[in-house]
Amino acid sequence: MNKIISKEYFSENVVKLEIDAPLIAKARKAGHFVIVRVGEKGERIPLTITDSDIERGTITLVIQRVGVSSAKLCDLQIGDFITDVVGPLGRATHIERFGTVICACGGVGTAPMLPIAMALKEAGNKVITVLAARTKKLIILEDQLRKYSDEVVIMTDDGSYGNKGLVTNGIEMIVEREKVDLCVTIGPAIMMKFVSILTKKYDIPTVASLNTIMVDGTGMCGACRVSIDGKVKFVCVDGPEFDAHKVDFDEMLLRLNAYKDLEHIANEEFQKNYTEKIF
């Protein structure tokens, strides 16, 4: 069991937890994730490691409340214990000196982008981060990303902060003014799809992190199957990062919607039980 050391709300539905996990903190690299479980009968949830502190022996996770399992995790308090935290898992991000790199992230995809931007900067790259969200209050980790970026471009759908527009508008602003050697994108699948379409137009190598489709995290359940250049891959063991221009995003989007009805039923039941406990 792993103790929660600190807790911070980025927004009403996005929580940052610092967790006691010294061995994981020592071994993790950019791109790695962990599997967490709340309760003996809890669902396994894959979460990318946002940061770690070897001296404190802690790792940092950012969780968005979207369903029953994530709600249970978000409701834990400082001093509570998470039943299981297993990792680090997955393949670490390939880091080298590429030149100028765009880190394009949307929503809570900003959390797994932070360690990647950090590693890219430490390797000597020029890092330009495009940070996108629907509105200003959903922008997270801006100050941390500015620390490891040569430039941060903020994009909001409603224009409430930074520039009005989508993440692709921010990317295009950059590629029209200077040569870009690599793009890394993390966020909703639909966002990564259109980032990939745009960067392919400009012939910019692009890496996409497909962590949103993972379930079991060990390659046994098969739920994270994706087609990469026509071949079947498992995101949790072969990824989570792939050449974005070879990803069949349309197939991935269909798979992401496969359990929507069941998730909706489970969430309604959870909310009903939660309300009954309060009243």
mmCIF file of C-alpha atoms in Angstrom:
data_model
loop_
_atom_site.group_PDB
_atom_site.id
_atom_site.type_symbol
_atom_site.label_atom_id
_atom_site.label_comp_id
_atom_site.label_asym_id
_atom_site.label_seq_id
_atom_site.Cartn_x
_atom_site.Cartn_y
_atom_site.Cartn_z
ATOM 1 C CA MET A 1 0.000 0.000 0.000
ATOM 2 C CA ASN A 2 1.194 3.495 -0.866
ATOM 3 C CA LYS A 3 0.525 6.543 1.268
ATOM 4 C CA ILE A 4 -0.703 9.855 -0.162
ATOM 5 C CA ILE A 5 1.765 12.549 0.922
ATOM 6 C CA SER A 6 0.136 15.621 -0.602
ATOM 7 C CA LYS A 7 -2.940 16.554 -2.612
ATOM 8 C CA GLU A 8 -3.729 19.567 -4.786
ATOM 9 C CA TYR A 9 -6.755 20.473 -6.891
ATOM 10 C CA PHE A 10 -5.937 21.903 -10.325
ATOM 11 C CA SER A 11 -9.656 22.242 -11.016
ATOM 12 C CA GLU A 12 -12.905 20.756 -9.721
ATOM 13 C CA ASN A 13 -12.254 17.487 -11.541
ATOM 14 C CA VAL A 14 -8.451 17.354 -11.832
ATOM 15 C CA VAL A 15 -6.341 16.357 -8.826
ATOM 16 C CA LYS A 16 -2.590 16.060 -8.268
ATOM 17 C CA LEU A 17 -1.456 13.394 -5.803
ATOM 18 C CA GLU A 18 2.061 12.937 -4.456
ATOM 19 C CA ILE A 19 2.471 9.299 -3.419
ATOM 20 C CA ASP A 20 5.078 7.475 -1.378
ATOM 21 C CA ALA A 21 6.772 5.074 -3.816
ATOM 22 C CA PRO A 22 10.578 5.215 -3.403
ATOM 23 C CA LEU A 23 11.500 2.330 -5.716
ATOM 24 C CA ILE A 24 9.322 3.640 -8.548
ATOM 25 C CA ALA A 25 10.664 7.173 -8.039
ATOM 26 C CA LYS A 26 14.216 5.892 -8.418
ATOM 27 C CA ALA A 27 13.565 3.771 -11.527
ATOM 28 C CA ARG A 28 11.072 5.807 -13.563
ATOM 29 C CA LYS A 29 11.904 7.675 -16.767
ATOM 30 C CA ALA A 30 9.939 10.048 -18.983
ATOM 31 C CA GLY A 31 7.023 8.204 -20.576
ATOM 32 C CA HIS A 32 6.657 5.521 -17.905
ATOM 33 C CA PHE A 33 3.322 4.853 -16.216
ATOM 34 C CA VAL A 34 1.982 2.999 -13.184
ATOM 35 C CA ILE A 35 -1.081 0.873 -12.523
ATOM 36 C CA VAL A 36 -3.070 1.904 -9.449
ATOM 37 C CA ARG A 37 -5.942 0.192 -7.686
ATOM 38 C CA VAL A 38 -8.249 1.550 -4.967
ATOM 39 C CA GLY A 39 -9.737 -1.236 -2.848
ATOM 40 C CA GLU A 40 -9.237 -4.995 -3.044
ATOM 41 C CA LYS A 41 -11.910 -5.283 -5.747
ATOM 42 C CA GLY A 42 -10.975 -2.022 -7.456
ATOM 43 C CA GLU A 43 -10.372 -1.538 -11.163
ATOM 44 C CA ARG A 44 -6.806 -1.264 -12.444
ATOM 45 C CA ILE A 45 -6.107 2.259 -13.715
ATOM 46 C CA PRO A 46 -3.039 3.194 -15.796
ATOM 47 C CA LEU A 47 -1.626 6.655 -15.006
ATOM 48 C CA THR A 48 1.467 8.296 -16.449
ATOM 49 C CA ILE A 49 4.045 9.423 -13.881
ATOM 50 C CA THR A 50 4.094 13.208 -14.019
ATOM 51 C CA ASP A 51 7.130 13.722 -11.786
ATOM 52 C CA SER A 52 9.218 12.068 -9.088
ATOM 53 C CA ASP A 53 11.393 13.090 -6.162
ATOM 54 C CA ILE A 54 14.098 10.532 -5.394
ATOM 55 C CA GLU A 55 15.081 12.221 -2.101
ATOM 56 C CA ARG A 56 11.492 12.235 -0.831
ATOM 57 C CA GLY A 57 10.835 8.843 -2.386
ATOM 58 C CA THR A 58 7.645 10.040 -4.054
ATOM 59 C CA ILE A 59 5.977 10.086 -7.460
ATOM 60 C CA THR A 60 3.378 12.559 -8.696
ATOM 61 C CA LEU A 61 0.193 11.569 -10.515
ATOM 62 C CA VAL A 62 -2.464 13.809 -12.078
ATOM 63 C CA ILE A 63 -5.952 12.302 -12.221
ATOM 64 C CA GLN A 64 -9.084 13.530 -13.974
ATOM 65 C CA ARG A 65 -12.401 12.497 -12.463
ATOM 66 C CA VAL A 66 -14.231 10.828 -15.366
ATOM 67 C CA GLY A 67 -15.683 7.593 -13.981
ATOM 68 C CA VAL A 68 -16.121 5.470 -10.872
ATOM 69 C CA SER A 69 -12.513 4.352 -10.402
ATOM 70 C CA SER A 70 -10.985 7.771 -11.003
ATOM 71 C CA ALA A 71 -13.586 9.318 -8.662
ATOM 72 C CA LYS A 72 -12.583 6.938 -5.858
ATOM 73 C CA LEU A 73 -8.944 7.863 -6.386
ATOM 74 C CA CYS A 74 -9.661 11.598 -6.467
ATOM 75 C CA ASP A 75 -11.661 11.338 -3.227
ATOM 76 C CA LEU A 76 -8.707 9.961 -1.247
ATOM 77 C CA GLN A 77 -7.114 12.381 1.208
ATOM 78 C CA ILE A 78 -3.615 13.052 2.557
ATOM 79 C CA GLY A 79 -2.651 10.136 4.798
ATOM 80 C CA ASP A 80 -4.914 7.656 2.988
ATOM 81 C CA PHE A 81 -3.415 4.657 1.243
ATOM 82 C CA ILE A 82 -3.767 3.450 -2.334
ATOM 83 C CA THR A 83 -4.170 -0.324 -2.348
ATOM 84 C CA ASP A 84 -1.728 -0.957 -5.219
ATOM 85 C CA VAL A 85 0.748 1.139 -7.183
ATOM 86 C CA VAL A 86 2.718 -0.964 -9.673
ATOM 87 C CA GLY A 87 5.460 0.264 -11.992
ATOM 88 C CA PRO A 88 7.233 1.800 -13.705
ATOM 89 C CA LEU A 89 5.650 0.231 -16.795
ATOM 90 C CA GLY A 90 5.773 0.815 -20.543
ATOM 91 C CA ARG A 91 8.620 1.945 -22.764
ATOM 92 C CA ALA A 92 10.403 5.142 -21.829
ATOM 93 C CA THR A 93 10.344 8.072 -24.247
ATOM 94 C CA HIS A 94 13.211 8.079 -26.736
ATOM 95 C CA ILE A 95 15.223 11.166 -25.860
ATOM 96 C CA GLU A 96 18.063 12.655 -27.867
ATOM 97 C CA ARG A 97 19.084 16.024 -29.269
ATOM 98 C CA PHE A 98 16.655 16.488 -32.156
ATOM 99 C CA GLY A 99 16.844 20.265 -32.500
ATOM 100 C CA THR A 100 13.578 22.187 -32.201
ATOM 101 C CA VAL A 101 10.760 20.163 -30.655
ATOM 102 C CA ILE A 102 7.104 21.098 -30.300
ATOM 103 C CA CYS A 103 5.374 19.546 -27.280
ATOM 104 C CA ALA A 104 1.658 19.739 -28.110
ATOM 105 C CA CYS A 105 -0.613 18.838 -25.218
ATOM 106 C CA GLY A 106 -4.288 19.232 -24.410
ATOM 107 C CA GLY A 107 -6.233 18.960 -21.147
ATOM 108 C CA VAL A 108 -4.780 16.447 -18.692
ATOM 109 C CA GLY A 109 -2.390 15.346 -21.449
ATOM 110 C CA THR A 110 -0.286 18.170 -20.044
ATOM 111 C CA ALA A 111 0.633 15.996 -17.047
ATOM 112 C CA PRO A 112 2.462 13.218 -18.953
ATOM 113 C CA MET A 113 4.033 15.860 -21.211
ATOM 114 C CA LEU A 114 5.853 17.539 -18.317
ATOM 115 C CA PRO A 115 8.551 14.859 -17.778
ATOM 116 C CA ILE A 116 9.033 14.555 -21.545
ATOM 117 C CA ALA A 117 9.548 18.303 -21.972
ATOM 118 C CA MET A 118 11.950 18.202 -19.042
ATOM 119 C CA ALA A 119 13.993 15.358 -20.560
ATOM 120 C CA LEU A 120 14.027 16.962 -24.021
ATOM 121 C CA LYS A 121 15.287 20.252 -22.584
ATOM 122 C CA GLU A 122 17.982 18.515 -20.545
ATOM 123 C CA ALA A 123 19.137 16.783 -23.768
ATOM 124 C CA GLY A 124 19.809 20.181 -25.353
ATOM 125 C CA ASN A 125 16.706 20.659 -27.484
ATOM 126 C CA LYS A 126 14.827 23.869 -28.094
ATOM 127 C CA VAL A 127 11.438 23.075 -26.569
ATOM 128 C CA ILE A 128 8.313 24.952 -27.633
ATOM 129 C CA THR A 129 5.221 23.845 -25.736
ATOM 130 C CA VAL A 130 1.734 24.366 -27.121
ATOM 131 C CA LEU A 131 -0.630 24.070 -24.173
ATOM 132 C CA ALA A 132 -4.311 23.829 -25.071
ATOM 133 C CA ALA A 133 -7.623 23.557 -23.223
ATOM 134 C CA ARG A 134 -11.263 24.506 -23.676
ATOM 135 C CA THR A 135 -10.996 27.434 -21.273
ATOM 136 C CA LYS A 136 -8.509 29.155 -18.949
ATOM 137 C CA LYS A 137 -9.549 27.281 -15.796
ATOM 138 C CA LEU A 138 -8.619 23.970 -17.448
ATOM 139 C CA ILE A 139 -5.007 25.020 -18.139
ATOM 140 C CA ILE A 140 -2.730 23.073 -15.772
ATOM 141 C CA LEU A 141 1.007 22.891 -15.015
ATOM 142 C CA GLU A 142 1.753 26.073 -16.971
ATOM 143 C CA ASP A 143 4.445 27.322 -14.579
ATOM 144 C CA GLN A 144 6.174 23.935 -14.490
ATOM 145 C CA LEU A 145 6.203 23.670 -18.291
ATOM 146 C CA ARG A 146 7.573 27.208 -18.643
ATOM 147 C CA LYS A 147 10.556 26.115 -16.537
ATOM 148 C CA TYR A 148 11.544 23.524 -19.154
ATOM 149 C CA SER A 149 10.359 25.282 -22.328
ATOM 150 C CA ASP A 150 12.007 27.976 -24.398
ATOM 151 C CA GLU A 151 8.513 29.181 -25.235
ATOM 152 C CA VAL A 152 4.966 28.302 -24.173
ATOM 153 C CA VAL A 153 2.060 29.012 -26.522
ATOM 154 C CA ILE A 154 -1.337 28.951 -24.795
ATOM 155 C CA MET A 155 -4.430 28.088 -26.838
ATOM 156 C CA THR A 156 -8.004 28.123 -25.496
ATOM 157 C CA ASP A 157 -11.136 27.243 -27.440
ATOM 158 C CA ASP A 158 -13.022 30.237 -26.054
ATOM 159 C CA GLY A 159 -10.129 32.719 -26.093
ATOM 160 C CA SER A 160 -10.314 33.239 -22.313
ATOM 161 C CA TYR A 161 -6.516 32.904 -22.026
ATOM 162 C CA GLY A 162 -3.635 33.093 -24.467
ATOM 163 C CA ASN A 163 -4.676 32.732 -28.113
ATOM 164 C CA LYS A 164 -8.139 31.730 -29.255
ATOM 165 C CA GLY A 165 -8.108 28.487 -31.216
ATOM 166 C CA LEU A 166 -7.120 24.836 -31.155
ATOM 167 C CA VAL A 167 -3.775 23.203 -30.474
ATOM 168 C CA THR A 168 -3.320 22.789 -34.245
ATOM 169 C CA ASN A 169 -3.592 26.556 -34.710
ATOM 170 C CA GLY A 170 -0.760 27.009 -32.224
ATOM 171 C CA ILE A 171 1.422 24.428 -33.978
ATOM 172 C CA GLU A 172 0.836 26.020 -37.370
ATOM 173 C CA MET A 173 1.864 29.431 -36.006
ATOM 174 C CA ILE A 174 5.221 27.944 -35.060
ATOM 175 C CA VAL A 175 5.944 25.854 -38.166
ATOM 176 C CA GLU A 176 5.202 28.829 -40.418
ATOM 177 C CA ARG A 177 7.956 30.856 -38.767
ATOM 178 C CA GLU A 178 10.703 28.285 -38.121
ATOM 179 C CA LYS A 179 11.920 24.766 -38.848
ATOM 180 C CA VAL A 180 10.618 22.110 -36.449
ATOM 181 C CA ASP A 181 12.483 18.802 -36.155
ATOM 182 C CA LEU A 182 10.016 16.817 -34.028
ATOM 183 C CA CYS A 183 6.533 17.067 -32.552
ATOM 184 C CA VAL A 184 5.373 15.162 -29.480
ATOM 185 C CA THR A 185 1.627 15.173 -28.815
ATOM 186 C CA ILE A 186 -0.410 13.968 -25.839
ATOM 187 C CA GLY A 187 -4.099 14.540 -25.225
ATOM 188 C CA PRO A 188 -7.521 13.343 -26.363
ATOM 189 C CA ALA A 189 -7.347 10.910 -29.297
ATOM 190 C CA ILE A 190 -9.250 13.266 -31.583
ATOM 191 C CA MET A 191 -6.751 16.031 -30.815
ATOM 192 C CA MET A 192 -3.768 13.793 -31.572
ATOM 193 C CA LYS A 193 -5.394 12.700 -34.821
ATOM 194 C CA PHE A 194 -5.595 16.249 -36.141
ATOM 195 C CA VAL A 195 -2.125 17.128 -34.851
ATOM 196 C CA SER A 196 -0.853 14.128 -36.826
ATOM 197 C CA ILE A 197 -2.688 15.224 -39.985
ATOM 198 C CA LEU A 198 -1.184 18.704 -39.683
ATOM 199 C CA THR A 199 2.410 17.614 -39.006
ATOM 200 C CA LYS A 200 2.258 15.088 -41.847
ATOM 201 C CA LYS A 201 1.369 17.984 -44.159
ATOM 202 C CA TYR A 202 4.559 19.751 -43.057
ATOM 203 C CA ASP A 203 6.637 16.539 -43.042
ATOM 204 C CA ILE A 204 7.445 16.825 -39.322
ATOM 205 C CA PRO A 205 8.188 13.521 -37.515
ATOM 206 C CA THR A 206 5.585 13.137 -34.774
ATOM 207 C CA VAL A 207 5.246 10.952 -31.697
ATOM 208 C CA ALA A 208 1.833 10.369 -30.082
ATOM 209 C CA SER A 209 1.244 8.906 -26.626
ATOM 210 C CA LEU A 210 -1.805 6.617 -26.697
ATOM 211 C CA ASN A 211 -2.076 6.089 -22.946
ATOM 212 C CA THR A 212 -5.785 6.997 -22.850
ATOM 213 C CA ILE A 213 -6.777 3.623 -24.337
ATOM 214 C CA MET A 214 -4.999 1.432 -21.758
ATOM 215 C CA VAL A 215 -6.914 -0.675 -19.232
ATOM 216 C CA ASP A 216 -5.030 -3.607 -17.691
ATOM 217 C CA GLY A 217 -1.541 -2.294 -18.395
ATOM 218 C CA THR A 218 0.187 -5.662 -18.813
ATOM 219 C CA GLY A 219 -0.853 -6.742 -22.320
ATOM 220 C CA MET A 220 -3.191 -9.462 -21.035
ATOM 221 C CA CYS A 221 -6.623 -7.880 -21.494
ATOM 222 C CA GLY A 222 -6.135 -6.802 -25.107
ATOM 223 C CA ALA A 223 -8.252 -3.668 -24.672
ATOM 224 C CA CYS A 224 -5.439 -1.376 -25.817
ATOM 225 C CA ARG A 225 -4.980 -2.997 -29.230
ATOM 226 C CA VAL A 226 -4.167 -0.438 -31.890
ATOM 227 C CA SER A 227 -3.133 -0.648 -35.532
ATOM 228 C CA ILE A 228 0.276 0.857 -36.226
ATOM 229 C CA ASP A 229 1.195 0.865 -39.915
ATOM 230 C CA GLY A 230 -1.319 -1.965 -40.395
ATOM 231 C CA LYS A 231 0.134 -4.127 -37.618
ATOM 232 C CA VAL A 232 -1.489 -4.891 -34.253
ATOM 233 C CA LYS A 233 0.315 -3.425 -31.262
ATOM 234 C CA PHE A 234 -0.512 -3.231 -27.563
ATOM 235 C CA VAL A 235 -0.151 0.262 -26.140
ATOM 236 C CA CYS A 236 0.813 -0.857 -22.639
ATOM 237 C CA VAL A 237 3.741 -3.095 -23.629
ATOM 238 C CA ASP A 238 4.722 -1.822 -27.093
ATOM 239 C CA GLY A 239 4.156 1.847 -26.239
ATOM 240 C CA PRO A 240 2.575 4.000 -25.044
ATOM 241 C CA GLU A 241 4.331 6.160 -27.665
ATOM 242 C CA PHE A 242 4.186 5.518 -31.403
ATOM 243 C CA ASP A 243 4.876 7.199 -34.722
ATOM 244 C CA ALA A 244 1.708 9.294 -34.979
ATOM 245 C CA HIS A 245 1.681 9.134 -38.775
ATOM 246 C CA LYS A 246 1.317 5.343 -38.618
ATOM 247 C CA VAL A 247 -1.499 5.226 -36.030
ATOM 248 C CA ASP A 248 -5.012 4.309 -37.181
ATOM 249 C CA PHE A 249 -6.739 6.958 -35.088
ATOM 250 C CA ASP A 250 -10.211 6.225 -36.512
ATOM 251 C CA GLU A 251 -9.990 2.635 -35.256
ATOM 252 C CA MET A 252 -8.682 3.865 -31.908
ATOM 253 C CA LEU A 253 -11.585 6.289 -31.526
ATOM 254 C CA LEU A 254 -14.065 3.458 -32.133
ATOM 255 C CA ARG A 255 -12.372 1.317 -29.484
ATOM 256 C CA LEU A 256 -12.429 4.166 -26.970
ATOM 257 C CA ASN A 257 -16.211 4.333 -27.293
ATOM 258 C CA ALA A 258 -16.731 0.570 -26.883
ATOM 259 C CA TYR A 259 -17.502 0.704 -23.138
ATOM 260 C CA LYS A 260 -19.241 4.084 -22.932
ATOM 261 C CA ASP A 261 -22.670 2.642 -22.082
ATOM 262 C CA LEU A 262 -21.290 0.395 -19.335
ATOM 263 C CA GLU A 263 -19.217 3.250 -17.922
ATOM 264 C CA HIS A 264 -22.306 5.473 -17.843
ATOM 265 C CA ILE A 265 -24.328 2.836 -15.943
ATOM 266 C CA ALA A 266 -21.509 2.239 -13.444
ATOM 267 C CA ASN A 267 -21.080 5.962 -12.858
ATOM 268 C CA GLU A 268 -24.813 6.489 -12.263
ATOM 269 C CA GLU A 269 -24.840 3.646 -9.707
ATOM 270 C CA PHE A 270 -21.785 5.083 -7.962
ATOM 271 C CA GLN A 271 -23.302 8.564 -7.758
ATOM 272 C CA LYS A 272 -26.556 7.104 -6.390
ATOM 273 C CA ASN A 273 -24.739 5.191 -3.636
ATOM 274 C CA TYR A 274 -22.555 8.220 -2.874
ATOM 275 C CA THR A 275 -25.628 10.453 -2.471
ATOM 276 C CA GLU A 276 -27.370 7.918 -0.228
ATOM 277 C CA LYS A 277 -24.333 7.791 2.087
ATOM 278 C CA ILE A 278 -24.364 11.592 2.430
ATOM 279 C CA PHE A 279 -28.092 11.939 3.075
#
